[in-house]
PDB file of C-alpha atoms in Angstrom:
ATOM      1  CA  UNK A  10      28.174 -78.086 -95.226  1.00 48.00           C
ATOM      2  CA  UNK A  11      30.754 -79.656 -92.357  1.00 46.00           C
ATOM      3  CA  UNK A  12      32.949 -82.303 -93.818  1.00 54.00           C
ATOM      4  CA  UNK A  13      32.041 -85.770 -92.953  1.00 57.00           C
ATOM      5  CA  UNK A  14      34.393 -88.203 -91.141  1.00 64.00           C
ATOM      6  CA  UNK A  15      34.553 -91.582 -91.880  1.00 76.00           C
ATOM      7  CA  UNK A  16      35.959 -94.383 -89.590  1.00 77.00           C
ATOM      8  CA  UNK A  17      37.636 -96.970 -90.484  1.00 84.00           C
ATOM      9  CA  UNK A  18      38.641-100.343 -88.740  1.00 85.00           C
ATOM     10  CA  UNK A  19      42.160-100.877 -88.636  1.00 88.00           C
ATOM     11  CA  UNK A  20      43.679-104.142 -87.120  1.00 90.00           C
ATOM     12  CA  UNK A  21      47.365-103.434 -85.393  1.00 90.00           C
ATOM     13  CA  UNK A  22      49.455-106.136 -84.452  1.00 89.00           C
ATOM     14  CA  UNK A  23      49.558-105.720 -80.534  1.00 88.00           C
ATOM     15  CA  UNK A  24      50.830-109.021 -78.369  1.00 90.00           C
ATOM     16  CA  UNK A  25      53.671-110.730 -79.253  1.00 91.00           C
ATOM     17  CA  UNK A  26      53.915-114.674 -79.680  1.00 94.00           C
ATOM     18  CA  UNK A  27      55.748-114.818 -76.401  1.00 95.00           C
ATOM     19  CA  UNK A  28      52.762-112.622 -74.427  1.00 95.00           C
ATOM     20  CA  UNK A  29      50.242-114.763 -76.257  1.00 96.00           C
ATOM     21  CA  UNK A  30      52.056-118.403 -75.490  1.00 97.00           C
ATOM     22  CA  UNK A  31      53.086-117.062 -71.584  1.00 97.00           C
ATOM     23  CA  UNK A  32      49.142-115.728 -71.152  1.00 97.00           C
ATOM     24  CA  UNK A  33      47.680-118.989 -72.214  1.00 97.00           C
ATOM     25  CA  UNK A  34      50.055-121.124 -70.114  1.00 97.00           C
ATOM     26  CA  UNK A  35      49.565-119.070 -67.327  1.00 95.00           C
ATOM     27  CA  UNK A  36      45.478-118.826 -67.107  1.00 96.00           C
ATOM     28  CA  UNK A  37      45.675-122.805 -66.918  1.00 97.00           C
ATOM     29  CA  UNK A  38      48.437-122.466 -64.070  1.00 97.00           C
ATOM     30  CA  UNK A  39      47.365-119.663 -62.296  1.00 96.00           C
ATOM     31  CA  UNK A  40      43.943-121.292 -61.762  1.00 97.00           C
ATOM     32  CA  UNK A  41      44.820-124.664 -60.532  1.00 97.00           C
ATOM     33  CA  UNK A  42      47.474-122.918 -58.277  1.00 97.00           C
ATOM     34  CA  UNK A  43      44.589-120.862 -56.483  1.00 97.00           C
ATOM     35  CA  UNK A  44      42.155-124.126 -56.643  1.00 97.00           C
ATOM     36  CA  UNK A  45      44.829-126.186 -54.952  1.00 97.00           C
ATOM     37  CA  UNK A  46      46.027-123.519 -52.488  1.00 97.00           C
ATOM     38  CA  UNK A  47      43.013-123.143 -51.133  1.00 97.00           C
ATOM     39  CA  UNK A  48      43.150-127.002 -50.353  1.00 97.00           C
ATOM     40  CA  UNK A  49      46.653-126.783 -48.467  1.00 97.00           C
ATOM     41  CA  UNK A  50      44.839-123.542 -47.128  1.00 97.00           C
ATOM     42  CA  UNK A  51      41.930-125.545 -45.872  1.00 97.00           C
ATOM     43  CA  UNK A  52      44.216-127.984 -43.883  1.00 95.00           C
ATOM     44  CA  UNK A  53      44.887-124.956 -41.268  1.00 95.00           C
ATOM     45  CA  UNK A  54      42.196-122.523 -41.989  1.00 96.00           C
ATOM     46  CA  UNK A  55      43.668-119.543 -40.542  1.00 96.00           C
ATOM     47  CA  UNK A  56      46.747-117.030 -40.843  1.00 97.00           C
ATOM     48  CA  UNK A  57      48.817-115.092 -38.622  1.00 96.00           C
ATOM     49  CA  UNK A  58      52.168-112.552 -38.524  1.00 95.00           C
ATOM     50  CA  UNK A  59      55.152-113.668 -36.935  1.00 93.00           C
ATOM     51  CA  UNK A  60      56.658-117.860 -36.642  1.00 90.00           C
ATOM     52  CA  UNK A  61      53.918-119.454 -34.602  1.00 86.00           C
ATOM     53  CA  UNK A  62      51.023-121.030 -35.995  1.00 85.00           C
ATOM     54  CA  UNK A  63      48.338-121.641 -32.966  1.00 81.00           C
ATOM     55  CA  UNK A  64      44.713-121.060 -33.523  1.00 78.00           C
ATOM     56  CA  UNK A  65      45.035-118.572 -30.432  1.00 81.00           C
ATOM     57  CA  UNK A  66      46.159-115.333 -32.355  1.00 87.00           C
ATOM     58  CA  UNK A  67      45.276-115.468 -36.096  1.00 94.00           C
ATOM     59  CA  UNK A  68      44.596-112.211 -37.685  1.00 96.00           C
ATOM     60  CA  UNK A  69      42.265-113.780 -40.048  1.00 96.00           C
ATOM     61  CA  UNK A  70      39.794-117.250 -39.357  1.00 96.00           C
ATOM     62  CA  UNK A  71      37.538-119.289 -40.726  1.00 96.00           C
ATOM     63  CA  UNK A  72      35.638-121.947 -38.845  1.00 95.00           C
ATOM     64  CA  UNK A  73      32.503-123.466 -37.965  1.00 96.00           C
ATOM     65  CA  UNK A  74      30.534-122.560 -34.517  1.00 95.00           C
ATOM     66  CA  UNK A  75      27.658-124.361 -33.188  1.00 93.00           C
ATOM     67  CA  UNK A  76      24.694-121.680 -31.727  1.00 86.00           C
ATOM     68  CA  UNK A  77      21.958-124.353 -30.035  1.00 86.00           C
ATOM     69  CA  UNK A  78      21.156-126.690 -32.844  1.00 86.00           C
ATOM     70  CA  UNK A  79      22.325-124.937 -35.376  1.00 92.00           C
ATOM     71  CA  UNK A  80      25.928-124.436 -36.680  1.00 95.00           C
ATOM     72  CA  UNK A  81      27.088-121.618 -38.948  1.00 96.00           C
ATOM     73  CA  UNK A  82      30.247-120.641 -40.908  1.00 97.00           C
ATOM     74  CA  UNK A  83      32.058-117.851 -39.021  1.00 97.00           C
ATOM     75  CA  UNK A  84      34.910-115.603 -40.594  1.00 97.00           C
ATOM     76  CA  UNK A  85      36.545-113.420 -38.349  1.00 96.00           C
ATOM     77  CA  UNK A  86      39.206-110.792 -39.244  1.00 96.00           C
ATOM     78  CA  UNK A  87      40.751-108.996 -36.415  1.00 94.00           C
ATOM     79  CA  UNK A  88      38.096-108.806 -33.766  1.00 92.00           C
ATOM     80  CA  UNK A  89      35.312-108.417 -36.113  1.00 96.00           C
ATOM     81  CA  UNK A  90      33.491-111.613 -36.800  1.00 96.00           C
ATOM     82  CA  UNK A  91      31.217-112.403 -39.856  1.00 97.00           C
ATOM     83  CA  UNK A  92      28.768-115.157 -40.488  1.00 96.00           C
ATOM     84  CA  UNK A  93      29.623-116.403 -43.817  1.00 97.00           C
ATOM     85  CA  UNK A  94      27.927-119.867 -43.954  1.00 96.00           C
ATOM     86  CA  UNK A  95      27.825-121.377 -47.173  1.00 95.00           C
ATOM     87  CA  UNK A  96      30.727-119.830 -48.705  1.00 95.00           C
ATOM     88  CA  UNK A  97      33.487-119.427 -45.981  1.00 97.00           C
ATOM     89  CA  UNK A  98      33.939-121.628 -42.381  1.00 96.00           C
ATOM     90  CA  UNK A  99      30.971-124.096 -43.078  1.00 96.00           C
ATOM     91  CA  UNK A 100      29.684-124.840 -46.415  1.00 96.00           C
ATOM     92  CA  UNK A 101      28.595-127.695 -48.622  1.00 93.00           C
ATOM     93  CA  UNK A 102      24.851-128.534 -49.873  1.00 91.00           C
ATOM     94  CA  UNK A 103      22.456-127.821 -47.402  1.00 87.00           C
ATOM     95  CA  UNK A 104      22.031-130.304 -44.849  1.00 86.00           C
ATOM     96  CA  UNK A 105      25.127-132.059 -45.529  1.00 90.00           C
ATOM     97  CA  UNK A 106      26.968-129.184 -44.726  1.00 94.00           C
ATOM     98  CA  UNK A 107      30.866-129.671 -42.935  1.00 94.00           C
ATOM     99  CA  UNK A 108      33.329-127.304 -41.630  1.00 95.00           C
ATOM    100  CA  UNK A 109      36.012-126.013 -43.791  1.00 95.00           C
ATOM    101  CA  UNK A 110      37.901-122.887 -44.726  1.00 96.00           C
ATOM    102  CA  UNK A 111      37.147-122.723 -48.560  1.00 97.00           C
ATOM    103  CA  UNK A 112      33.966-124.463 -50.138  1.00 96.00           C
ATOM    104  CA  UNK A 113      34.713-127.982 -51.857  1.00 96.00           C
ATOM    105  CA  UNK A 114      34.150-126.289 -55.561  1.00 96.00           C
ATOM    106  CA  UNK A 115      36.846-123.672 -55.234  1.00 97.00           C
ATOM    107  CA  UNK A 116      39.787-126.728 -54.078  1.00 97.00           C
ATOM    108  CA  UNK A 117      41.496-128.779 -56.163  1.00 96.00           C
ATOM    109  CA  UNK A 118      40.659-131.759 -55.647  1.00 96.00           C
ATOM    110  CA  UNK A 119      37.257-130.941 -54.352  1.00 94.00           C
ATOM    111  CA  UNK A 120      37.597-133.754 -51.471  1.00 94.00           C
ATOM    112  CA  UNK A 121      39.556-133.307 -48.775  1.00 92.00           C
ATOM    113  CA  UNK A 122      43.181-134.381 -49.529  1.00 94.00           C
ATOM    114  CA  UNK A 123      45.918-132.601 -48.685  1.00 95.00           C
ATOM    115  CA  UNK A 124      48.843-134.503 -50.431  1.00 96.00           C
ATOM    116  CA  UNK A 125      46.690-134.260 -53.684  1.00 96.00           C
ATOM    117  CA  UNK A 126      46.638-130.432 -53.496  1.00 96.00           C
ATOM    118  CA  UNK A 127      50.214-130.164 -52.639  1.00 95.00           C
ATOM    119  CA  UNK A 128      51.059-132.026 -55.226  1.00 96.00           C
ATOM    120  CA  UNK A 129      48.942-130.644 -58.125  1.00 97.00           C
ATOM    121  CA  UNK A 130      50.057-127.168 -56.243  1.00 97.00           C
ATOM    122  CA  UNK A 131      53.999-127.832 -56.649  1.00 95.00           C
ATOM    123  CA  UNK A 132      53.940-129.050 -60.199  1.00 96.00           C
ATOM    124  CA  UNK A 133      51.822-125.879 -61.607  1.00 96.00           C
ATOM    125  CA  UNK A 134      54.265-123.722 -59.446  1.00 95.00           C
ATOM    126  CA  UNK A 135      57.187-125.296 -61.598  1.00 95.00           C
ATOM    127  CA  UNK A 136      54.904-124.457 -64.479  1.00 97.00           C
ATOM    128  CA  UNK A 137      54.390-120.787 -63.706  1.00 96.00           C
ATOM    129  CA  UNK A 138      58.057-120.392 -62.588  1.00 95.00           C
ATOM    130  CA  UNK A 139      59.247-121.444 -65.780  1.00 97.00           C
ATOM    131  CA  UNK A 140      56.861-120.054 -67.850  1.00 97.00           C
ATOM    132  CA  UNK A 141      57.467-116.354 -65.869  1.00 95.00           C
ATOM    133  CA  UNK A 142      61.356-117.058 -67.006  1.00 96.00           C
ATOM    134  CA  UNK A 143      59.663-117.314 -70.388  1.00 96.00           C
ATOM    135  CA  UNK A 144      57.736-114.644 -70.667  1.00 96.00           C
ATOM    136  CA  UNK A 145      60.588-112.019 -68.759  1.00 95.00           C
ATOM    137  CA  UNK A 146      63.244-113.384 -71.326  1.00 96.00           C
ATOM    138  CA  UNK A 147      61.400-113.487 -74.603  1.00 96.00           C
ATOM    139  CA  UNK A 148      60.103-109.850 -74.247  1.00 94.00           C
ATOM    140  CA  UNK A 149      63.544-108.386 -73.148  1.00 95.00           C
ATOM    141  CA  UNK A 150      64.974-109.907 -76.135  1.00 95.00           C
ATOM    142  CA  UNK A 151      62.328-108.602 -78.865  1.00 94.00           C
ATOM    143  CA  UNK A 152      61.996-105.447 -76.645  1.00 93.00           C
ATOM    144  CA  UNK A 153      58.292-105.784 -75.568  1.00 93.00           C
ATOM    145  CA  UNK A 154      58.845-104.479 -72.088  1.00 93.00           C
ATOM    146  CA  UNK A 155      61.060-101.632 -73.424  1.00 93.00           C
ATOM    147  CA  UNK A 156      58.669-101.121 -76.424  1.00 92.00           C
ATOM    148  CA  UNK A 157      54.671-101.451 -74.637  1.00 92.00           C
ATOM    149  CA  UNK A 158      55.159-101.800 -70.972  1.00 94.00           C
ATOM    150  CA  UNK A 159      57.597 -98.732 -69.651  1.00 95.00           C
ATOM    151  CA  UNK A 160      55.714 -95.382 -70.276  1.00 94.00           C
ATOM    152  CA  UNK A 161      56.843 -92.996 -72.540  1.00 93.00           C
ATOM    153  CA  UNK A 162      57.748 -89.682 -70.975  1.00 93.00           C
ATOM    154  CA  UNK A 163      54.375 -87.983 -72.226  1.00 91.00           C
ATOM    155  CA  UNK A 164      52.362 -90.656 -70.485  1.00 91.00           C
ATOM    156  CA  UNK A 165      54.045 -89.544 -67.056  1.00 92.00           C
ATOM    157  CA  UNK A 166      53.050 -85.890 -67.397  1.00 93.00           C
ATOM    158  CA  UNK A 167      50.376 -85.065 -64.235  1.00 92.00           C
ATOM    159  CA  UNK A 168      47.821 -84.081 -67.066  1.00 92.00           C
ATOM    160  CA  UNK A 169      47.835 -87.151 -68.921  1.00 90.00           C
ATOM    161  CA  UNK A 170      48.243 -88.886 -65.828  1.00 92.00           C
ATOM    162  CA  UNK A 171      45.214 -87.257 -64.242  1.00 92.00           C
ATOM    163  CA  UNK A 172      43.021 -87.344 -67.791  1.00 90.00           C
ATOM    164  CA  UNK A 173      43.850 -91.613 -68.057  1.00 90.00           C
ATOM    165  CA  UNK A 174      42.221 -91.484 -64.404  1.00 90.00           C
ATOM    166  CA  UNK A 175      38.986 -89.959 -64.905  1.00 91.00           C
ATOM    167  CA  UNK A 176      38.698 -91.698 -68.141  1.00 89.00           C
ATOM    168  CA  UNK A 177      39.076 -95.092 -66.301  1.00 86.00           C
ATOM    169  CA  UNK A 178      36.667 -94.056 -63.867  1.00 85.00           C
ATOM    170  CA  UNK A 179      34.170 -92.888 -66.201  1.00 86.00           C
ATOM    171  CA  UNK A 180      34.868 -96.162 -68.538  1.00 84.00           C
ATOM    172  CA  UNK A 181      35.973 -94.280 -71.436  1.00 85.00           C
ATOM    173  CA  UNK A 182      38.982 -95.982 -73.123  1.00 81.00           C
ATOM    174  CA  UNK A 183      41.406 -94.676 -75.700  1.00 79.00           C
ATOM    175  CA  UNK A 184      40.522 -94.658 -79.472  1.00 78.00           C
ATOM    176  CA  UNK A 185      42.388 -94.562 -82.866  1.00 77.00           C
ATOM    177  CA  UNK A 186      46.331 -93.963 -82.594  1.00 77.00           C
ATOM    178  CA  UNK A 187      46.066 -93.721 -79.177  1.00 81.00           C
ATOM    179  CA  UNK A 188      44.556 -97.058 -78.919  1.00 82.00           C
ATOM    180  CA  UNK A 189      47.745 -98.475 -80.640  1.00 83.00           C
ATOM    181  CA  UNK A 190      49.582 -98.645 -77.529  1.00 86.00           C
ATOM    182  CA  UNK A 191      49.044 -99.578 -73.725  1.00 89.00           C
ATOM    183  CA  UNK A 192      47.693 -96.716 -71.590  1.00 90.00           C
ATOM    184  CA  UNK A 193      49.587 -95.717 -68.882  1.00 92.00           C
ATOM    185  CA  UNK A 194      47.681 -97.309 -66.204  1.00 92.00           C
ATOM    186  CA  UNK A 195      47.331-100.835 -67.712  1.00 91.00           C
ATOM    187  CA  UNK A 196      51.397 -99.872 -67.807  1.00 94.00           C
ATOM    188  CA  UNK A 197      51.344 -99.511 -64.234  1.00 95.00           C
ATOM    189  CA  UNK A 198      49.323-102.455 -63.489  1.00 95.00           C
ATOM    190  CA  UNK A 199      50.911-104.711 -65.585  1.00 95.00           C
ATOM    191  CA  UNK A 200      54.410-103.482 -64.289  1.00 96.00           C
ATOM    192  CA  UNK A 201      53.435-104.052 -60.335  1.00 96.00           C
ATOM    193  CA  UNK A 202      52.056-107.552 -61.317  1.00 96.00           C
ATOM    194  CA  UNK A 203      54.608-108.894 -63.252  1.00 95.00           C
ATOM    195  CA  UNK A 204      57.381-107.258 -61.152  1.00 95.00           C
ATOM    196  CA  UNK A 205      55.689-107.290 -57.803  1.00 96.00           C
ATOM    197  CA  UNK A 206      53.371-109.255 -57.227  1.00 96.00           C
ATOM    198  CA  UNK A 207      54.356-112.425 -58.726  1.00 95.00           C
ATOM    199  CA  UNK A 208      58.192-112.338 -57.865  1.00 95.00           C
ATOM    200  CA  UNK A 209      56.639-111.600 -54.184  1.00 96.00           C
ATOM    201  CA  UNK A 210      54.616-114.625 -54.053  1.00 95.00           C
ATOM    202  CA  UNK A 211      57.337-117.080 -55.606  1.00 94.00           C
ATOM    203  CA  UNK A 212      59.448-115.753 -52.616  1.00 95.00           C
ATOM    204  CA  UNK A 213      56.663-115.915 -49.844  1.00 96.00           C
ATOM    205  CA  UNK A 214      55.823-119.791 -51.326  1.00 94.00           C
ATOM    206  CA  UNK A 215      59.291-121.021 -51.236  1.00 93.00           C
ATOM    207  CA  UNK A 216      60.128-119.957 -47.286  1.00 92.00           C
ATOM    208  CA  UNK A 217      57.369-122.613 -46.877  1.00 88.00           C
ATOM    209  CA  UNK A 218      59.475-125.233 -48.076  1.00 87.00           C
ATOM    210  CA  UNK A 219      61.485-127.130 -45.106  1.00 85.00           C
ATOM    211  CA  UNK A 220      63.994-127.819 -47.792  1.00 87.00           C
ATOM    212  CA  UNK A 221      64.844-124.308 -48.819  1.00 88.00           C
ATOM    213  CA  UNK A 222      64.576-123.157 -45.367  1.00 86.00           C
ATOM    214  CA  UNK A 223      67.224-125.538 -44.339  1.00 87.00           C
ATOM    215  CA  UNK A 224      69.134-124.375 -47.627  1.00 89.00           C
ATOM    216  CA  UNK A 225      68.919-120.511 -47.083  1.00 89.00           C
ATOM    217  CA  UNK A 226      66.930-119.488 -43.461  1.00 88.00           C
ATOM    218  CA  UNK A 227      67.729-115.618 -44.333  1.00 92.00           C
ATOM    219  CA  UNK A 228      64.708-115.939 -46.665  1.00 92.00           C
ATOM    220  CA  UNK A 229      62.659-116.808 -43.652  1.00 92.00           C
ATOM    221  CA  UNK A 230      63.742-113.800 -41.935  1.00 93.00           C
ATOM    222  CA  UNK A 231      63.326-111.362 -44.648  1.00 94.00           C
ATOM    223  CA  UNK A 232      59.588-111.737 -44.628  1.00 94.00           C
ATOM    224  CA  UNK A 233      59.377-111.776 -40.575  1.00 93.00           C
ATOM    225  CA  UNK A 234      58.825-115.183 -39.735  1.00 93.00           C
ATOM    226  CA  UNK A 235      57.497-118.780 -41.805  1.00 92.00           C
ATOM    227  CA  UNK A 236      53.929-117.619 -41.245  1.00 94.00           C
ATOM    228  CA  UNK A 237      53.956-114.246 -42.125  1.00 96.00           C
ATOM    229  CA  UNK A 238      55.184-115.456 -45.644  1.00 96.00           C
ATOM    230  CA  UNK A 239      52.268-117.341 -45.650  1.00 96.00           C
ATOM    231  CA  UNK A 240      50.233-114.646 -45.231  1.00 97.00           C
ATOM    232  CA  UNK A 241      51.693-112.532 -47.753  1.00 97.00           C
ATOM    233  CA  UNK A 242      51.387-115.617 -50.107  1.00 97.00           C
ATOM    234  CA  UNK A 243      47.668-115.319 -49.238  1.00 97.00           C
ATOM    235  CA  UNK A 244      47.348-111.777 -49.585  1.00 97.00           C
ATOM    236  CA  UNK A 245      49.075-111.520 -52.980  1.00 97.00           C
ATOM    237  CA  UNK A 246      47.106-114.453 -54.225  1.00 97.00           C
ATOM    238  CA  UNK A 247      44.048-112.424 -53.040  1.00 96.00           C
ATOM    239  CA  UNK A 248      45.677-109.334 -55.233  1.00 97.00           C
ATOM    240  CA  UNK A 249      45.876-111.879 -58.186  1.00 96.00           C
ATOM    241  CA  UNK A 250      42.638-112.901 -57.908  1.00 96.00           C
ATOM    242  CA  UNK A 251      41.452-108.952 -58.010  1.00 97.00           C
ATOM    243  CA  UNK A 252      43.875-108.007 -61.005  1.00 96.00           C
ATOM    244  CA  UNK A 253      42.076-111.112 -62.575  1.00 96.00           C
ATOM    245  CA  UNK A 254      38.306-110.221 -61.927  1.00 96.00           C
ATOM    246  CA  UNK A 255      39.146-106.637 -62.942  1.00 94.00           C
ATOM    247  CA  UNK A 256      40.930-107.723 -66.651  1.00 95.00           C
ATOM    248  CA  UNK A 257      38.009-110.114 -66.926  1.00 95.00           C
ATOM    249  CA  UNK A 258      35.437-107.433 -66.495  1.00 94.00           C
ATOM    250  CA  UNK A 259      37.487-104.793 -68.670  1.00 92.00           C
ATOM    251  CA  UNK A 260      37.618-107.768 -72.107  1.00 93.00           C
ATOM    252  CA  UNK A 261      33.820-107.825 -71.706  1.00 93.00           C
ATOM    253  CA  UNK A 262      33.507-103.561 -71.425  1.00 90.00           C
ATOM    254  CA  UNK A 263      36.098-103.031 -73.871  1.00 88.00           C
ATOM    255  CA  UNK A 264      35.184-105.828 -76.185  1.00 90.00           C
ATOM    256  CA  UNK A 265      35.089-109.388 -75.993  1.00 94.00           C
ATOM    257  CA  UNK A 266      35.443-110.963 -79.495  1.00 94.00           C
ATOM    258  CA  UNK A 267      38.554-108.097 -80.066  1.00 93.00           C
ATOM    259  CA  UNK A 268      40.593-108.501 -76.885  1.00 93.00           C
ATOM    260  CA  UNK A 269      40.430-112.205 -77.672  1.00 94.00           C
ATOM    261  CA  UNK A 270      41.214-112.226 -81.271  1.00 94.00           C
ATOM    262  CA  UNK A 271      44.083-110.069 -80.294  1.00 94.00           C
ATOM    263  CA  UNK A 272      45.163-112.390 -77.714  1.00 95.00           C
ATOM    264  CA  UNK A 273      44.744-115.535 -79.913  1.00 95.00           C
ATOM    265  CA  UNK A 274      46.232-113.782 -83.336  1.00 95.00           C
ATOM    266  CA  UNK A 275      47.584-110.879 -82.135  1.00 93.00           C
ATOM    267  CA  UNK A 276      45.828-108.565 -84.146  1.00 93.00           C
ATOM    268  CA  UNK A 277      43.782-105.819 -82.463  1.00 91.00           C
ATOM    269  CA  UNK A 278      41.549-103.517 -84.190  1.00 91.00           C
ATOM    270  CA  UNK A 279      41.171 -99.974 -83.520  1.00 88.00           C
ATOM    271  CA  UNK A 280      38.801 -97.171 -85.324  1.00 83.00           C
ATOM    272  CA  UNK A 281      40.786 -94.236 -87.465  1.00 81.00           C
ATOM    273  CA  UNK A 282      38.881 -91.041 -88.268  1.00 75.00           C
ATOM    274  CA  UNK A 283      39.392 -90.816 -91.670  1.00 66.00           C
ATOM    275  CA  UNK A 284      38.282 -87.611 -94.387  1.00 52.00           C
ATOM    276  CA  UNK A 285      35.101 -88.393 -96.055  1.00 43.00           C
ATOM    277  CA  UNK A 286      34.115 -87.289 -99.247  1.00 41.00           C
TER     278      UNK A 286
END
């Protein structure tokens, strides 16, 4: 008769109080930064390479257009137009409808008031600065970075590399001691994010200050212009936003109550084959 295995539920202290603090602090900021750049957004609802900001060459528009009697929301990217009424150019409840980039639920405030979102938009950017500085410091000190986030040399072989990438596709995620540590893609991800992304998008947001253009212009130049930071701001908030739906989704497939426990305690359970009698 084959042995049975047995498995057993082991929790493993995963995130650090400095991950779990910095995560927290930065769901609150991150989301009223995107709410209330949408409402600066909103003010000039349309982006563009280069210095110049004219509504007569934006790569990327939204806007209302009136067909007859009836008007409709119209994105266009590029030369190709969409009608996106309701969500992006013209929305609001139907038949009080008004034009505007983003709809009123996704801005902070949800009115229109541009001083309101630059303000609430400048003192959460303060926040995530110096809660970034937080997080980057506290987990080079107790060696989280060096410890879970840069992959171990086995983890950069093509096979595992390959096998982590089929297993992702097919949702199939690591279990028992392998479960212990980070795979090498959320390695990756996080990596690019926290070194990328966001260090990219503090840069792109501060050319847009007059006063730190007068301080150092270079910065301007580096990035090819005032408004093509702004689009890059855009675009990496957009990346943000897509890093964020895709964790979301992967708590709920992976497991809700234990990806939150871990994040809240920082205990994590995993299963461990174990010898049966």
């Amino acid at each position: 008769m084959a042995d049975k295995k047995s498995v057993t539920k082991v929790l493993t202290y995963r995130h650090t109080v400095v991950v779990r603090i910095s995560h927290w602090l930065n769901v609150l900021a991150i989301c009223l930064l995107l709410m209330s750049g949408l409402q600066i957004f909103n003010a000039h609802p349309a982006l563009y390479w280069g210095h110049k900001s004219t509504f007569e060459e934006p790569w990327l528009r939204m806007g209302a257009v009136t067909q007859g009697e009836t008007t409709i929301g119209v994105t266009k990217i590029g030369d190709l137009a969409f009608n996106t009424t309701g969500l992006f150019g013209y929305s609001g409840k139907v038949g009080a409808r008004e034009p505007r980039g983003f709809p009123s639920w996704a801005t902070l405030p949800s009115y229109r008031a541009l001083v309101y979102g630059r303000h609430w938009h400048f003192f959460f950017a303060w926040v995530f600065v110096l809660n970034g500085a937080f997080y980057v410091i506290g987990n080079l000190l107790n060696g989280h970075i060096k410890r879970d986030l840069l992959p171990t040399p086995d983890q950069l072989t093509r096979k595992h590399l390959w096998h982590e990438i089929i297993d992702h596709a097919r949702l199939r995620f690591p279990k028992g001691e392998e479960a212990r540590r980070y795979n090498v893609i959320q390695k990756f991800t996080y990596l690019a994010v926290i070194f990328g992304v966001l260090p990219l998008m503090i840069l792109t947001g501060l050319t847009m200050s007059p006063a730190v253009n007068a301080w150092q212009p270079w910065l301007v130049e580096v990035f090819g212009g005032r408004q093509s930071a702004r689009t890059l701001h855009f675009i990496c908030a957009g990346l943000i936003v897509l890093f964020i739906v895709i964790h979301v989704a992967l708590v709920f497939v992976v497991g809700f109550f234990n990806s939150m426990r871990s994040m809240i305690t920082g205990r994590y359970a995993i299963e461990v084959e174990g010898d049966a009698a």
